[in-house]
C-alpha cells in the first residue's frame, strides 16, 4: 500500500495550519511555503498519474481498516487525472495571486487556498460517499472565506448568495446519504455498487429517491440549469484567482456524476435505468444555450466569463448525460480543456479590469494591451470551441459521441449554434476592449464613475508573474491540442475503466474478502 495516495490530502492539510499558526504575519514566508507546497503537490500528482496510467487501481486504507468498514482512498485513471489537473491549476493561480498582489488584499489567502486544495483533492480520491460529503464541506468552507477575500459590498452580497445556495446543497446531500444508507446499510462506493445491484423490487423506489437527490446536489455544484443561477454573480464578483480556481470546483460536480452514475447507479442498472439521462441531457442543452446567450449579452467582462463558464459546463454535461463509453471519453478530454480555458479567461478578465474597469464600453487604451489582447484572443478561441485549439477538438469529440443518439440532431444544432453565438459575444467584447479606445484628451465621452482607472495612458509597469500564469494555462491548452491523440487515448481508457466497475469493486473489496 503506497502512502503517496494520501499525500495530495496531507500536504495541503499540513501547509495550511502551519501558515495560519506560525507565519500568518509574514506574507513573504506565506508565499514561499504556499508555492513550495503546491510544487510538491504537482510532483506527487505526476507520480500518481504515472502509476495510474497502466490501468491498475490502487487502494489506500486509512488506519489499515479494510473496506467497507474503513475509510479508503482510491486511485484510478480518472482520480489521478483530476488531482494532476487540480495541482497544475493551483500552481498557476498561486503565482498569479502573488504577482498581482491579490493575496495581500485580505487575510489568510494562502492558508484558505491550501485548505481548499485539500478538499478538492480529497473529493477526487475518496472511495466513500460520506467522505465525499466531508471533502465537499472542507472545500466549500475554505471557498466561503476566499469568496469575500478583499471585501466590498458587491462581493459580500455575492458571497452570501454563494454560501446560502451551497448550504442548501449540503443539506440535500445529507438527506440523500441518509436515504441511501437506510436502504443499503453502507456508503462505501464499491460496496454500494454491489448492494444496489442486488436490491429487491420493493426497495427500488426509496433508492431512486436517494439517487435523484444526489444528482440534484451534484448538478448544483456543476451549475446545471435551472440550478445555475448562483454562479454568474458569485464568480463575477469573486477575486480573480478564486474565480479561476472555481473552474475546477464545478468539475467536482461533474466528476461526482461520472463516478456515482457509472459505478453505483449505472445506466444499465434496473434501479437507475432512465433515471439520469432522460432529464440531464435537456437540462445540459439548456445550460449551454443560456450560458452562450449570456456571453453575447454580457455588459461587463467578469459576467461574460462567468456565463462562458456556464456554457462550457453545458457542453461537458451533454457528453456526460449520453452515458456511453465514447461520450465519457469525450467528457474526460473536455474536462481538461474546460478547466484550463475557463481559469485562463478569469485571469485575463482580471488583467483587463485592473487596467480599464469591468464595463464593456469604450475606454482609454490600457497598458500592455497588445500582450493582453493576444491571450484574450487565444482564450476566446478556446472557450468558443474554434480551431485550432483544444476546445474545437473537444466539441468534435462530443459531436461524434452523439452519433446514434435519438437527440443527435438537437445536440448538433445546439452545440454549433451556440458556438457561433459565443464567437459573436467574444468578438464584440474584444472589439470594445481593444479597439474602441478613447483619446486621452477626450475624457468626456465616458463618465468618471465608469472608469476603473485614472484617465492616463500608463499606470504600472509589467509584472511578469500574472502573464506567466496566463501563458502557462495557454501552454496547457496548446499541449492538449498538439498531443490530442495521446490525450484522447487516455480519456478513452479512463472511460472504459469507468464503465467496467467490476475492476474498481474488486480492488476496493477484494482485500476484505480474503
Tab-separated table of C-alpha atoms in Angstrom:
chain	number	residue	atom	x	y	z
A	1	UNK	CA	0.000	0.000	0.000
A	2	UNK	CA	1.665	3.205	-1.191
A	3	UNK	CA	1.428	6.207	1.110
A	4	UNK	CA	1.739	8.517	-1.895
A	5	UNK	CA	-2.006	8.270	-2.467
A	6	UNK	CA	-2.814	10.215	0.691
A	7	UNK	CA	-0.189	12.936	0.120
A	8	UNK	CA	-2.449	15.166	-2.036
A	9	UNK	CA	-4.692	15.427	1.032
A	10	UNK	CA	-1.996	15.504	3.725
A	11	UNK	CA	0.351	18.036	2.088
A	12	UNK	CA	-2.079	20.988	1.960
A	13	UNK	CA	-3.553	19.856	5.296
A	14	UNK	CA	-0.102	20.388	6.857
A	15	UNK	CA	0.855	23.536	4.958
A	16	UNK	CA	-2.407	25.388	5.704
A	17	UNK	CA	-2.304	25.266	9.536
A	18	UNK	CA	1.441	25.948	9.512
A	19	UNK	CA	0.854	29.132	7.527
A	20	UNK	CA	-2.065	30.079	9.738
A	21	UNK	CA	-0.390	29.482	13.104
A	22	UNK	CA	3.318	30.084	12.516
A	23	UNK	CA	3.751	32.676	9.758
A	24	UNK	CA	0.421	34.442	9.429
A	25	UNK	CA	2.077	37.838	9.918
A	26	UNK	CA	4.824	37.227	7.341
A	27	UNK	CA	3.430	37.452	3.819
A	28	UNK	CA	6.726	36.619	2.103
A	29	UNK	CA	7.066	33.399	4.087
A	30	UNK	CA	3.428	32.524	3.378
A	31	UNK	CA	4.113	32.906	-0.324
A	32	UNK	CA	7.244	30.746	-0.158
A	33	UNK	CA	5.543	27.911	1.701
A	34	UNK	CA	2.395	28.112	-0.417
A	35	UNK	CA	4.355	27.879	-3.666
A	36	UNK	CA	6.618	25.154	-2.260
A	37	UNK	CA	3.636	23.121	-1.042
A	38	UNK	CA	1.865	23.479	-4.383
A	39	UNK	CA	5.022	22.498	-6.295
A	40	UNK	CA	5.332	19.415	-4.099
A	41	UNK	CA	1.704	18.592	-4.830
A	42	UNK	CA	2.392	18.872	-8.577
A	43	UNK	CA	5.293	16.433	-8.224
A	44	UNK	CA	3.208	13.937	-6.261
A	45	UNK	CA	0.344	14.276	-8.760
A	46	UNK	CA	2.646	13.460	-11.676
A	47	UNK	CA	3.904	10.353	-9.883
A	48	UNK	CA	0.355	9.209	-9.106
A	49	UNK	CA	-0.736	9.849	-12.704
A	50	UNK	CA	2.162	7.714	-13.902
A	51	UNK	CA	1.185	4.905	-11.536
A	52	UNK	CA	-2.462	5.000	-12.664
A	53	UNK	CA	-1.680	5.216	-16.378
A	54	UNK	CA	-1.341	1.434	-16.804
A	55	UNK	CA	-4.872	0.877	-15.523
A	56	UNK	CA	-4.032	-0.520	-12.086
A	57	UNK	CA	-6.399	0.660	-9.337
A	58	UNK	CA	-4.687	1.341	-6.017
A	59	UNK	CA	-6.471	1.476	-2.693
A	60	UNK	CA	-5.269	3.236	0.454
A	61	UNK	CA	-6.923	2.000	3.660
A	62	UNK	CA	-6.745	4.609	6.404
A	63	UNK	CA	-5.792	3.086	9.735
A	64	UNK	CA	-5.409	-0.244	7.912
A	65	UNK	CA	-9.182	-0.774	8.247
A	66	UNK	CA	-10.448	-2.769	5.297
A	67	UNK	CA	-13.373	-1.658	3.199
A	68	UNK	CA	-16.298	-1.343	3.583
A	69	UNK	CA	-15.775	-0.690	7.308
A	70	UNK	CA	-12.822	1.657	6.988
A	71	UNK	CA	-12.234	4.832	5.007
A	72	UNK	CA	-10.478	4.261	1.683
A	73	UNK	CA	-8.856	6.458	-0.935
A	74	UNK	CA	-8.878	5.041	-4.447
A	75	UNK	CA	-6.501	5.927	-7.252
A	76	UNK	CA	-7.573	5.145	-10.791
A	77	UNK	CA	-7.094	6.928	-14.095
A	78	UNK	CA	-9.863	9.458	-13.527
A	79	UNK	CA	-8.952	10.423	-9.957
A	80	UNK	CA	-5.252	10.667	-10.845
A	81	UNK	CA	-6.034	12.914	-13.812
A	82	UNK	CA	-8.243	15.206	-11.729
A	83	UNK	CA	-5.640	15.536	-8.967
A	84	UNK	CA	-2.966	16.381	-11.547
A	85	UNK	CA	-5.229	18.932	-13.223
A	86	UNK	CA	-6.015	20.486	-9.829
A	87	UNK	CA	-2.365	20.780	-8.830
A	88	UNK	CA	-1.286	22.375	-12.116
A	89	UNK	CA	-4.160	24.845	-11.961
A	90	UNK	CA	-3.332	25.642	-8.334
A	91	UNK	CA	0.279	26.437	-9.194
A	92	UNK	CA	-0.750	28.905	-11.901
A	93	UNK	CA	-3.256	30.568	-9.581
A	94	UNK	CA	-0.828	30.916	-6.671
A	95	UNK	CA	1.693	32.575	-8.976
A	96	UNK	CA	-0.993	34.896	-10.320
A	97	UNK	CA	-2.201	35.843	-6.831
A	98	UNK	CA	1.341	36.670	-5.769
A	99	UNK	CA	2.160	38.597	-8.952
A	100	UNK	CA	-0.964	40.769	-8.786
A	101	UNK	CA	-0.959	41.214	-5.012
A	102	UNK	CA	-4.395	39.620	-4.621
A	103	UNK	CA	-3.045	37.586	-1.704
A	104	UNK	CA	-2.411	40.729	0.364
A	105	UNK	CA	-5.804	42.349	-0.181
A	106	UNK	CA	-7.315	40.323	2.652
A	107	UNK	CA	-6.370	37.898	5.391
A	108	UNK	CA	-5.269	34.248	5.219
A	109	UNK	CA	-5.432	33.805	1.442
A	110	UNK	CA	-2.722	31.143	1.271
A	111	UNK	CA	-3.989	29.159	4.259
A	112	UNK	CA	-7.546	29.089	2.910
A	113	UNK	CA	-6.290	28.205	-0.555
A	114	UNK	CA	-4.352	25.216	0.806
A	115	UNK	CA	-7.412	24.034	2.741
A	116	UNK	CA	-9.425	24.280	-0.471
A	117	UNK	CA	-6.777	22.236	-2.283
A	118	UNK	CA	-7.086	19.602	0.424
A	119	UNK	CA	-10.851	19.398	-0.028
A	120	UNK	CA	-10.727	19.191	-3.817
A	121	UNK	CA	-8.009	16.515	-3.856
A	122	UNK	CA	-9.849	14.509	-1.207
A	123	UNK	CA	-13.108	14.681	-3.166
A	124	UNK	CA	-11.372	13.214	-6.212
A	125	UNK	CA	-9.615	10.429	-4.300
A	126	UNK	CA	-12.203	9.255	-1.789
A	127	UNK	CA	-13.906	5.908	-2.242
A	128	UNK	CA	-16.653	6.639	0.270
A	129	UNK	CA	-19.806	8.692	-0.354
A	130	UNK	CA	-19.904	10.159	3.160
A	131	UNK	CA	-16.291	11.275	2.934
A	132	UNK	CA	-17.141	12.815	-0.431
A	133	UNK	CA	-19.590	14.952	1.560
A	134	UNK	CA	-16.879	15.729	4.140
A	135	UNK	CA	-14.408	16.855	1.499
A	136	UNK	CA	-17.154	18.864	-0.201
A	137	UNK	CA	-17.623	20.728	3.064
A	138	UNK	CA	-13.888	21.289	3.549
A	139	UNK	CA	-13.512	22.846	0.112
A	140	UNK	CA	-16.711	24.851	0.484
A	141	UNK	CA	-15.831	26.259	3.922
A	142	UNK	CA	-12.472	27.405	2.560
A	143	UNK	CA	-14.178	28.856	-0.508
A	144	UNK	CA	-16.549	30.884	1.698
A	145	UNK	CA	-13.574	32.778	3.111
A	146	UNK	CA	-11.881	33.119	-0.265
A	147	UNK	CA	-15.104	34.296	-1.902
A	148	UNK	CA	-15.151	37.518	0.167
A	149	UNK	CA	-11.348	37.973	0.181
A	150	UNK	CA	-10.606	41.659	-0.277
A	151	UNK	CA	-14.029	42.824	0.916
A	152	UNK	CA	-16.518	45.067	-0.862
A	153	UNK	CA	-20.300	45.311	-0.726
A	154	UNK	CA	-20.959	43.539	-4.042
A	155	UNK	CA	-18.545	40.746	-3.219
A	156	UNK	CA	-20.105	40.277	0.217
A	157	UNK	CA	-23.602	40.153	-1.294
A	158	UNK	CA	-22.498	37.592	-3.868
A	159	UNK	CA	-20.688	35.661	-1.147
A	160	UNK	CA	-23.834	35.422	0.981
A	161	UNK	CA	-25.772	34.089	-2.018
A	162	UNK	CA	-22.986	31.592	-2.700
A	163	UNK	CA	-22.946	30.400	0.923
A	164	UNK	CA	-26.729	30.060	1.226
A	165	UNK	CA	-27.119	28.113	-2.002
A	166	UNK	CA	-24.255	25.759	-1.199
A	167	UNK	CA	-25.602	25.191	2.308
A	168	UNK	CA	-28.857	24.134	0.672
A	169	UNK	CA	-26.889	21.722	-1.483
A	170	UNK	CA	-25.082	20.350	1.570
A	171	UNK	CA	-28.389	19.755	3.327
A	172	UNK	CA	-29.744	17.858	0.325
A	173	UNK	CA	-26.502	15.865	0.243
A	174	UNK	CA	-27.058	14.713	3.821
A	175	UNK	CA	-30.665	13.764	3.083
A	176	UNK	CA	-29.526	11.781	0.053
A	177	UNK	CA	-26.841	9.927	2.013
A	178	UNK	CA	-29.276	9.176	4.829
A	179	UNK	CA	-31.795	7.763	2.375
A	180	UNK	CA	-29.198	5.600	0.628
A	181	UNK	CA	-27.765	4.343	3.913
A	182	UNK	CA	-31.230	3.479	5.207
A	183	UNK	CA	-31.756	1.199	2.205
A	184	UNK	CA	-28.290	-0.289	1.730
A	185	UNK	CA	-26.575	-0.038	5.110
A	186	UNK	CA	-23.334	1.238	3.572
A	187	UNK	CA	-21.800	4.338	1.985
A	188	UNK	CA	-18.611	2.813	0.616
A	189	UNK	CA	-18.949	3.323	-3.142
A	190	UNK	CA	-17.784	-0.141	-4.159
A	191	UNK	CA	-19.975	-1.797	-1.536
A	192	UNK	CA	-22.882	0.420	-2.602
A	193	UNK	CA	-22.467	-0.751	-6.182
A	194	UNK	CA	-22.823	-4.379	-5.145
A	195	UNK	CA	-25.772	-3.800	-2.835
A	196	UNK	CA	-27.700	-1.553	-5.222
A	197	UNK	CA	-27.385	-4.138	-7.998
A	198	UNK	CA	-28.911	-6.795	-5.728
A	199	UNK	CA	-31.783	-4.739	-4.292
A	200	UNK	CA	-35.256	-6.230	-4.328
A	201	UNK	CA	-38.085	-4.564	-6.198
A	202	UNK	CA	-39.753	-3.159	-3.070
A	203	UNK	CA	-36.633	-1.161	-2.175
A	204	UNK	CA	-36.289	0.383	-5.619
A	205	UNK	CA	-38.445	3.475	-5.006
A	206	UNK	CA	-36.518	4.721	-1.984
A	207	UNK	CA	-33.089	4.187	-3.524
A	208	UNK	CA	-34.237	6.082	-6.621
A	209	UNK	CA	-35.187	8.996	-4.367
A	210	UNK	CA	-31.672	8.944	-2.926
A	211	UNK	CA	-30.139	8.794	-6.396
A	212	UNK	CA	-32.228	11.753	-7.600
A	213	UNK	CA	-31.286	13.818	-4.529
A	214	UNK	CA	-27.625	13.066	-5.153
A	215	UNK	CA	-27.995	14.107	-8.764
A	216	UNK	CA	-29.581	17.401	-7.681
A	217	UNK	CA	-26.650	18.054	-5.328
A	218	UNK	CA	-24.034	17.338	-7.973
A	219	UNK	CA	-25.977	19.402	-10.517
A	220	UNK	CA	-25.861	22.369	-8.132
A	221	UNK	CA	-22.076	22.010	-7.939
A	222	UNK	CA	-21.866	21.665	-11.729
A	223	UNK	CA	-24.179	24.678	-12.310
A	224	UNK	CA	-26.652	22.770	-14.482
A	225	UNK	CA	-29.798	24.708	-15.390
A	226	UNK	CA	-32.056	25.515	-13.550
A	227	UNK	CA	-29.620	25.210	-10.612
A	228	UNK	CA	-27.051	27.523	-12.190
A	229	UNK	CA	-28.319	30.958	-11.191
A	230	UNK	CA	-25.921	31.304	-8.247
A	231	UNK	CA	-22.840	31.106	-10.496
A	232	UNK	CA	-22.771	34.318	-12.615
A	233	UNK	CA	-22.960	36.719	-9.684
A	234	UNK	CA	-20.722	34.660	-7.417
A	235	UNK	CA	-17.948	34.027	-9.934
A	236	UNK	CA	-18.065	37.521	-11.432
A	237	UNK	CA	-17.643	39.159	-8.010
A	238	UNK	CA	-15.145	36.703	-6.562
A	239	UNK	CA	-11.440	37.645	-6.504
A	240	UNK	CA	-9.939	36.629	-9.839
A	241	UNK	CA	-7.630	33.865	-8.512
A	242	UNK	CA	-10.534	32.415	-6.555
A	243	UNK	CA	-12.876	32.514	-9.550
A	244	UNK	CA	-10.172	30.836	-11.640
A	245	UNK	CA	-9.833	28.012	-9.119
A	246	UNK	CA	-13.612	27.672	-9.040
A	247	UNK	CA	-13.178	26.349	-12.595
A	248	UNK	CA	-12.098	23.038	-11.048
A	249	UNK	CA	-14.785	23.171	-8.349
A	250	UNK	CA	-17.585	22.974	-10.893
A	251	UNK	CA	-15.761	19.919	-12.272
A	252	UNK	CA	-16.077	18.277	-8.848
A	253	UNK	CA	-19.817	18.066	-9.502
A	254	UNK	CA	-19.241	16.645	-12.986
A	255	UNK	CA	-16.706	14.171	-11.589
A	256	UNK	CA	-19.140	13.023	-8.913
A	257	UNK	CA	-21.842	12.388	-11.524
A	258	UNK	CA	-19.404	10.413	-13.658
A	259	UNK	CA	-18.237	8.389	-10.673
A	260	UNK	CA	-21.542	7.652	-8.939
A	261	UNK	CA	-23.650	7.108	-12.047
A	262	UNK	CA	-21.263	4.665	-13.670
A	263	UNK	CA	-20.168	2.817	-10.533
A	264	UNK	CA	-23.209	2.778	-8.224
A	265	UNK	CA	-26.210	3.863	-10.314
A	266	UNK	CA	-25.039	2.611	-13.686
A	267	UNK	CA	-27.089	3.370	-16.812
A	268	UNK	CA	-27.894	-0.325	-17.243
A	269	UNK	CA	-28.874	-0.981	-13.631
A	270	UNK	CA	-32.623	-1.729	-13.284
A	271	UNK	CA	-32.769	0.512	-10.214
A	272	UNK	CA	-31.455	3.574	-12.023
A	273	UNK	CA	-32.257	2.885	-15.670
A	274	UNK	CA	-33.586	6.048	-17.308
A	275	UNK	CA	-33.085	7.966	-14.088
A	276	UNK	CA	-30.379	10.390	-15.167
A	277	UNK	CA	-30.019	10.816	-18.909
A	278	UNK	CA	-33.703	11.440	-19.614
A	279	UNK	CA	-33.670	14.828	-17.894
A	280	UNK	CA	-29.953	15.602	-17.617
A	281	UNK	CA	-29.489	15.879	-21.384
A	282	UNK	CA	-32.243	18.507	-21.941
A	283	UNK	CA	-31.012	20.426	-18.891
A	284	UNK	CA	-27.450	20.344	-20.251
A	285	UNK	CA	-28.553	21.618	-23.655
A	286	UNK	CA	-30.401	24.494	-21.994
A	287	UNK	CA	-27.357	25.201	-19.790
A	288	UNK	CA	-25.174	25.534	-22.884
A	289	UNK	CA	-27.717	27.764	-24.614
A	290	UNK	CA	-28.254	30.074	-21.626
A	291	UNK	CA	-24.518	30.320	-20.997
A	292	UNK	CA	-23.627	31.374	-24.522
A	293	UNK	CA	-26.580	33.763	-24.795
A	294	UNK	CA	-25.256	35.317	-21.587
A	295	UNK	CA	-21.843	35.708	-23.238
A	296	UNK	CA	-23.443	37.569	-26.115
A	297	UNK	CA	-25.481	39.847	-23.870
A	298	UNK	CA	-22.983	40.497	-21.054
A	299	UNK	CA	-22.258	44.139	-20.263
A	300	UNK	CA	-19.105	43.563	-18.251
A	301	UNK	CA	-16.186	41.248	-18.807
A	302	UNK	CA	-16.470	39.406	-15.493
A	303	UNK	CA	-20.077	38.389	-16.222
A	304	UNK	CA	-19.071	37.451	-19.759
A	305	UNK	CA	-16.512	34.936	-18.479
A	306	UNK	CA	-18.922	33.640	-15.820
A	307	UNK	CA	-21.559	32.910	-18.470
A	308	UNK	CA	-18.888	31.325	-20.657
A	309	UNK	CA	-18.108	29.013	-17.729
A	310	UNK	CA	-21.788	28.018	-17.589
A	311	UNK	CA	-21.811	27.339	-21.326
A	312	UNK	CA	-18.650	25.268	-21.051
A	313	UNK	CA	-20.215	23.187	-18.282
A	314	UNK	CA	-23.254	22.709	-20.520
A	315	UNK	CA	-21.087	21.181	-23.247
A	316	UNK	CA	-19.378	18.933	-20.702
A	317	UNK	CA	-22.662	17.789	-19.201
A	318	UNK	CA	-24.061	16.973	-22.658
A	319	UNK	CA	-21.215	14.498	-23.095
A	320	UNK	CA	-21.737	13.041	-19.626
A	321	UNK	CA	-25.525	12.755	-19.987
A	322	UNK	CA	-25.255	10.470	-23.038
A	323	UNK	CA	-23.701	7.860	-20.689
A	324	UNK	CA	-21.735	5.749	-23.143
A	325	UNK	CA	-18.006	4.920	-23.005
A	326	UNK	CA	-17.418	7.074	-26.100
A	327	UNK	CA	-19.217	10.091	-24.639
A	328	UNK	CA	-17.484	9.655	-21.284
A	329	UNK	CA	-14.132	9.678	-23.088
A	330	UNK	CA	-15.100	12.930	-24.796
A	331	UNK	CA	-16.194	14.317	-21.418
A	332	UNK	CA	-12.856	13.483	-19.788
A	333	UNK	CA	-10.957	15.262	-22.567
A	334	UNK	CA	-13.312	18.232	-22.381
A	335	UNK	CA	-12.868	18.457	-18.601
A	336	UNK	CA	-9.159	19.112	-19.130
A	337	UNK	CA	-9.810	21.727	-21.786
A	338	UNK	CA	-12.664	23.475	-19.993
A	339	UNK	CA	-10.794	23.775	-16.693
A	340	UNK	CA	-7.712	25.366	-18.232
A	341	UNK	CA	-9.632	27.643	-20.619
A	342	UNK	CA	-12.108	28.884	-18.007
A	343	UNK	CA	-9.410	29.596	-15.438
A	344	UNK	CA	-7.306	31.437	-18.017
A	345	UNK	CA	-10.237	33.635	-19.052
A	346	UNK	CA	-10.949	34.646	-15.445
A	347	UNK	CA	-7.310	35.681	-15.023
A	348	UNK	CA	-7.341	37.585	-18.334
A	349	UNK	CA	-10.555	39.332	-17.293
A	350	UNK	CA	-8.821	40.463	-14.105
A	351	UNK	CA	-5.885	41.861	-16.088
A	352	UNK	CA	-8.378	43.896	-18.123
A	353	UNK	CA	-10.382	45.041	-15.099
A	354	UNK	CA	-7.278	46.248	-13.267
A	355	UNK	CA	-6.347	48.430	-16.237
A	356	UNK	CA	-9.612	49.766	-17.662
A	357	UNK	CA	-12.503	48.676	-15.495
A	358	UNK	CA	-15.147	45.997	-15.804
A	359	UNK	CA	-17.737	47.609	-18.082
A	360	UNK	CA	-17.789	46.706	-21.759
A	361	UNK	CA	-17.724	50.258	-23.085
A	362	UNK	CA	-15.092	52.442	-24.731
A	363	UNK	CA	-12.213	53.488	-22.502
A	364	UNK	CA	-8.640	54.663	-22.753
A	365	UNK	CA	-6.078	52.338	-24.257
A	366	UNK	CA	-4.786	50.282	-21.367
A	367	UNK	CA	-1.174	49.380	-20.589
A	368	UNK	CA	0.116	46.122	-22.139
A	369	UNK	CA	-2.960	45.982	-24.372
A	370	UNK	CA	-1.100	44.124	-27.125
A	371	UNK	CA	0.002	41.310	-24.826
A	372	UNK	CA	-3.368	41.047	-23.119
A	373	UNK	CA	-5.246	41.107	-26.423
A	374	UNK	CA	-3.164	38.150	-27.625
A	375	UNK	CA	-4.055	35.949	-24.658
A	376	UNK	CA	-7.664	37.185	-24.753
A	377	UNK	CA	-7.931	36.149	-28.390
A	378	UNK	CA	-6.477	32.714	-27.635
A	379	UNK	CA	-8.783	32.278	-24.653
A	380	UNK	CA	-11.838	33.358	-26.660
A	381	UNK	CA	-10.976	30.871	-29.402
A	382	UNK	CA	-10.612	28.128	-26.782
A	383	UNK	CA	-13.853	28.954	-24.954
A	384	UNK	CA	-15.874	29.230	-28.169
A	385	UNK	CA	-14.539	25.881	-29.352
A	386	UNK	CA	-12.945	27.145	-32.543
A	387	UNK	CA	-9.877	25.712	-34.296
A	388	UNK	CA	-7.015	25.313	-33.812
A	389	UNK	CA	-7.138	24.904	-30.021
A	390	UNK	CA	-8.385	22.002	-27.910
A	391	UNK	CA	-11.917	23.357	-27.494
A	392	UNK	CA	-12.583	22.572	-31.147
A	393	UNK	CA	-11.282	19.016	-30.750
A	394	UNK	CA	-13.304	18.565	-27.569
A	395	UNK	CA	-16.529	19.665	-29.243
A	396	UNK	CA	-15.820	17.421	-32.239
A	397	UNK	CA	-15.402	14.517	-29.805
A	398	UNK	CA	-18.725	15.361	-28.129
A	399	UNK	CA	-20.491	15.590	-31.510
A	400	UNK	CA	-19.038	12.247	-32.591
A	401	UNK	CA	-20.158	10.692	-29.303
A	402	UNK	CA	-23.754	11.686	-30.079
A	403	UNK	CA	-23.932	9.555	-33.243
A	404	UNK	CA	-26.890	7.225	-32.997
A	405	UNK	CA	-28.482	9.050	-30.068
A	406	UNK	CA	-32.160	9.903	-30.696
A	407	UNK	CA	-31.438	13.539	-29.876
A	408	UNK	CA	-28.432	13.706	-32.212
A	409	UNK	CA	-29.843	16.436	-34.455
A	410	UNK	CA	-30.785	18.607	-31.477
A	411	UNK	CA	-27.348	18.139	-29.851
A	412	UNK	CA	-25.549	19.110	-33.070
A	413	UNK	CA	-27.788	22.116	-33.636
A	414	UNK	CA	-27.386	23.481	-30.100
A	415	UNK	CA	-23.609	22.997	-29.987
A	416	UNK	CA	-22.984	24.526	-33.407
A	417	UNK	CA	-25.374	27.471	-32.999
A	418	UNK	CA	-24.114	28.319	-29.514
A	419	UNK	CA	-20.530	28.186	-30.785
A	420	UNK	CA	-21.463	30.880	-33.306
A	421	UNK	CA	-23.177	32.922	-30.578
A	422	UNK	CA	-20.083	32.616	-28.377
A	423	UNK	CA	-17.844	33.793	-31.225
A	424	UNK	CA	-20.017	36.871	-31.711
A	425	UNK	CA	-20.078	37.565	-27.970
A	426	UNK	CA	-16.314	37.333	-27.544
A	427	UNK	CA	-15.700	39.306	-30.767
A	428	UNK	CA	-17.985	42.070	-29.524
A	429	UNK	CA	-16.221	42.194	-26.151
A	430	UNK	CA	-12.756	42.108	-27.687
A	431	UNK	CA	-13.634	44.860	-30.143
A	432	UNK	CA	-14.839	47.164	-27.366
A	433	UNK	CA	-11.902	46.452	-25.059
A	434	UNK	CA	-9.037	46.573	-27.518
A	435	UNK	CA	-10.280	48.626	-30.496
A	436	UNK	CA	-12.852	51.164	-29.312
A	437	UNK	CA	-10.461	53.268	-27.281
A	438	UNK	CA	-10.784	56.942	-26.357
A	439	UNK	CA	-8.214	59.635	-26.939
A	440	UNK	CA	-6.590	60.823	-23.701
A	441	UNK	CA	-7.592	64.441	-24.461
A	442	UNK	CA	-11.288	63.495	-24.809
A	443	UNK	CA	-12.348	62.013	-21.493
A	444	UNK	CA	-15.864	63.435	-21.530
A	445	UNK	CA	-17.251	60.546	-23.609
A	446	UNK	CA	-17.267	58.312	-20.556
A	447	UNK	CA	-18.225	59.299	-17.020
A	448	UNK	CA	-15.511	59.151	-14.384
A	449	UNK	CA	-17.502	56.678	-12.321
A	450	UNK	CA	-17.408	54.171	-15.169
A	451	UNK	CA	-13.633	54.167	-15.357
A	452	UNK	CA	-11.820	51.834	-13.003
A	453	UNK	CA	-8.513	53.650	-13.534
A	454	UNK	CA	-7.458	57.263	-13.883
A	455	UNK	CA	-7.532	58.710	-17.386
A	456	UNK	CA	-3.823	58.212	-18.022
A	457	UNK	CA	-2.114	56.092	-20.621
A	458	UNK	CA	0.291	54.064	-18.493
A	459	UNK	CA	-0.372	53.187	-14.899
A	460	UNK	CA	2.007	50.439	-13.823
A	461	UNK	CA	4.988	48.510	-15.182
A	462	UNK	CA	4.658	44.974	-16.495
A	463	UNK	CA	4.561	42.406	-13.714
A	464	UNK	CA	5.791	39.085	-15.003
A	465	UNK	CA	4.053	36.518	-12.789
A	466	UNK	CA	0.460	37.193	-13.895
A	467	UNK	CA	1.476	36.709	-17.514
A	468	UNK	CA	3.488	33.616	-16.619
A	469	UNK	CA	0.314	32.150	-15.099
A	470	UNK	CA	-1.850	33.047	-18.114
A	471	UNK	CA	0.638	31.795	-20.671
A	472	UNK	CA	1.187	28.664	-18.586
A	473	UNK	CA	-2.510	27.835	-18.836
A	474	UNK	CA	-2.426	28.659	-22.537
A	475	UNK	CA	0.539	26.297	-22.900
A	476	UNK	CA	-1.636	23.588	-21.339
A	477	UNK	CA	-4.302	24.179	-23.982
A	478	UNK	CA	-1.695	24.083	-26.740
A	479	UNK	CA	-0.297	20.841	-25.313
A	480	UNK	CA	-3.804	19.351	-25.267
A	481	UNK	CA	-4.071	20.268	-28.957
A	482	UNK	CA	-0.655	19.036	-30.056
A	483	UNK	CA	-0.900	15.831	-28.045
A	484	UNK	CA	-4.599	15.364	-28.680
A	485	UNK	CA	-4.021	11.777	-29.844
A	486	UNK	CA	-2.438	10.522	-26.594
A	487	UNK	CA	-4.808	12.680	-24.521
A	488	UNK	CA	-7.874	11.227	-26.227
A	489	UNK	CA	-6.458	7.702	-25.894
A	490	UNK	CA	-6.022	8.275	-22.159
A	491	UNK	CA	-9.542	9.709	-21.962
A	492	UNK	CA	-10.983	6.682	-23.764
A	493	UNK	CA	-9.069	4.300	-21.478
A	494	UNK	CA	-10.393	6.249	-18.489
A	495	UNK	CA	-13.950	5.942	-19.786
A	496	UNK	CA	-13.511	2.221	-20.393
A	497	UNK	CA	-12.338	1.828	-16.796
A	498	UNK	CA	-15.359	3.795	-15.549
A	499	UNK	CA	-17.773	1.571	-17.463
A	500	UNK	CA	-16.122	-1.563	-16.080
A	501	UNK	CA	-16.993	-1.121	-12.392
A	502	UNK	CA	-16.009	-4.693	-11.546
A	503	UNK	CA	-12.316	-3.774	-11.535
A	504	UNK	CA	-12.969	-0.911	-9.095
A	505	UNK	CA	-15.121	-3.110	-6.856
A	506	UNK	CA	-12.573	-5.926	-6.853
A	507	UNK	CA	-9.741	-3.542	-5.997
A	508	UNK	CA	-11.622	-1.985	-3.072
A	509	UNK	CA	-13.414	-5.037	-1.660
A	510	UNK	CA	-11.012	-7.747	-2.791
A	511	UNK	CA	-8.894	-7.423	0.320
A	512	UNK	CA	-11.955	-7.647	2.546
A	513	UNK	CA	-12.932	-10.977	1.031
A	514	UNK	CA	-9.536	-12.603	1.581
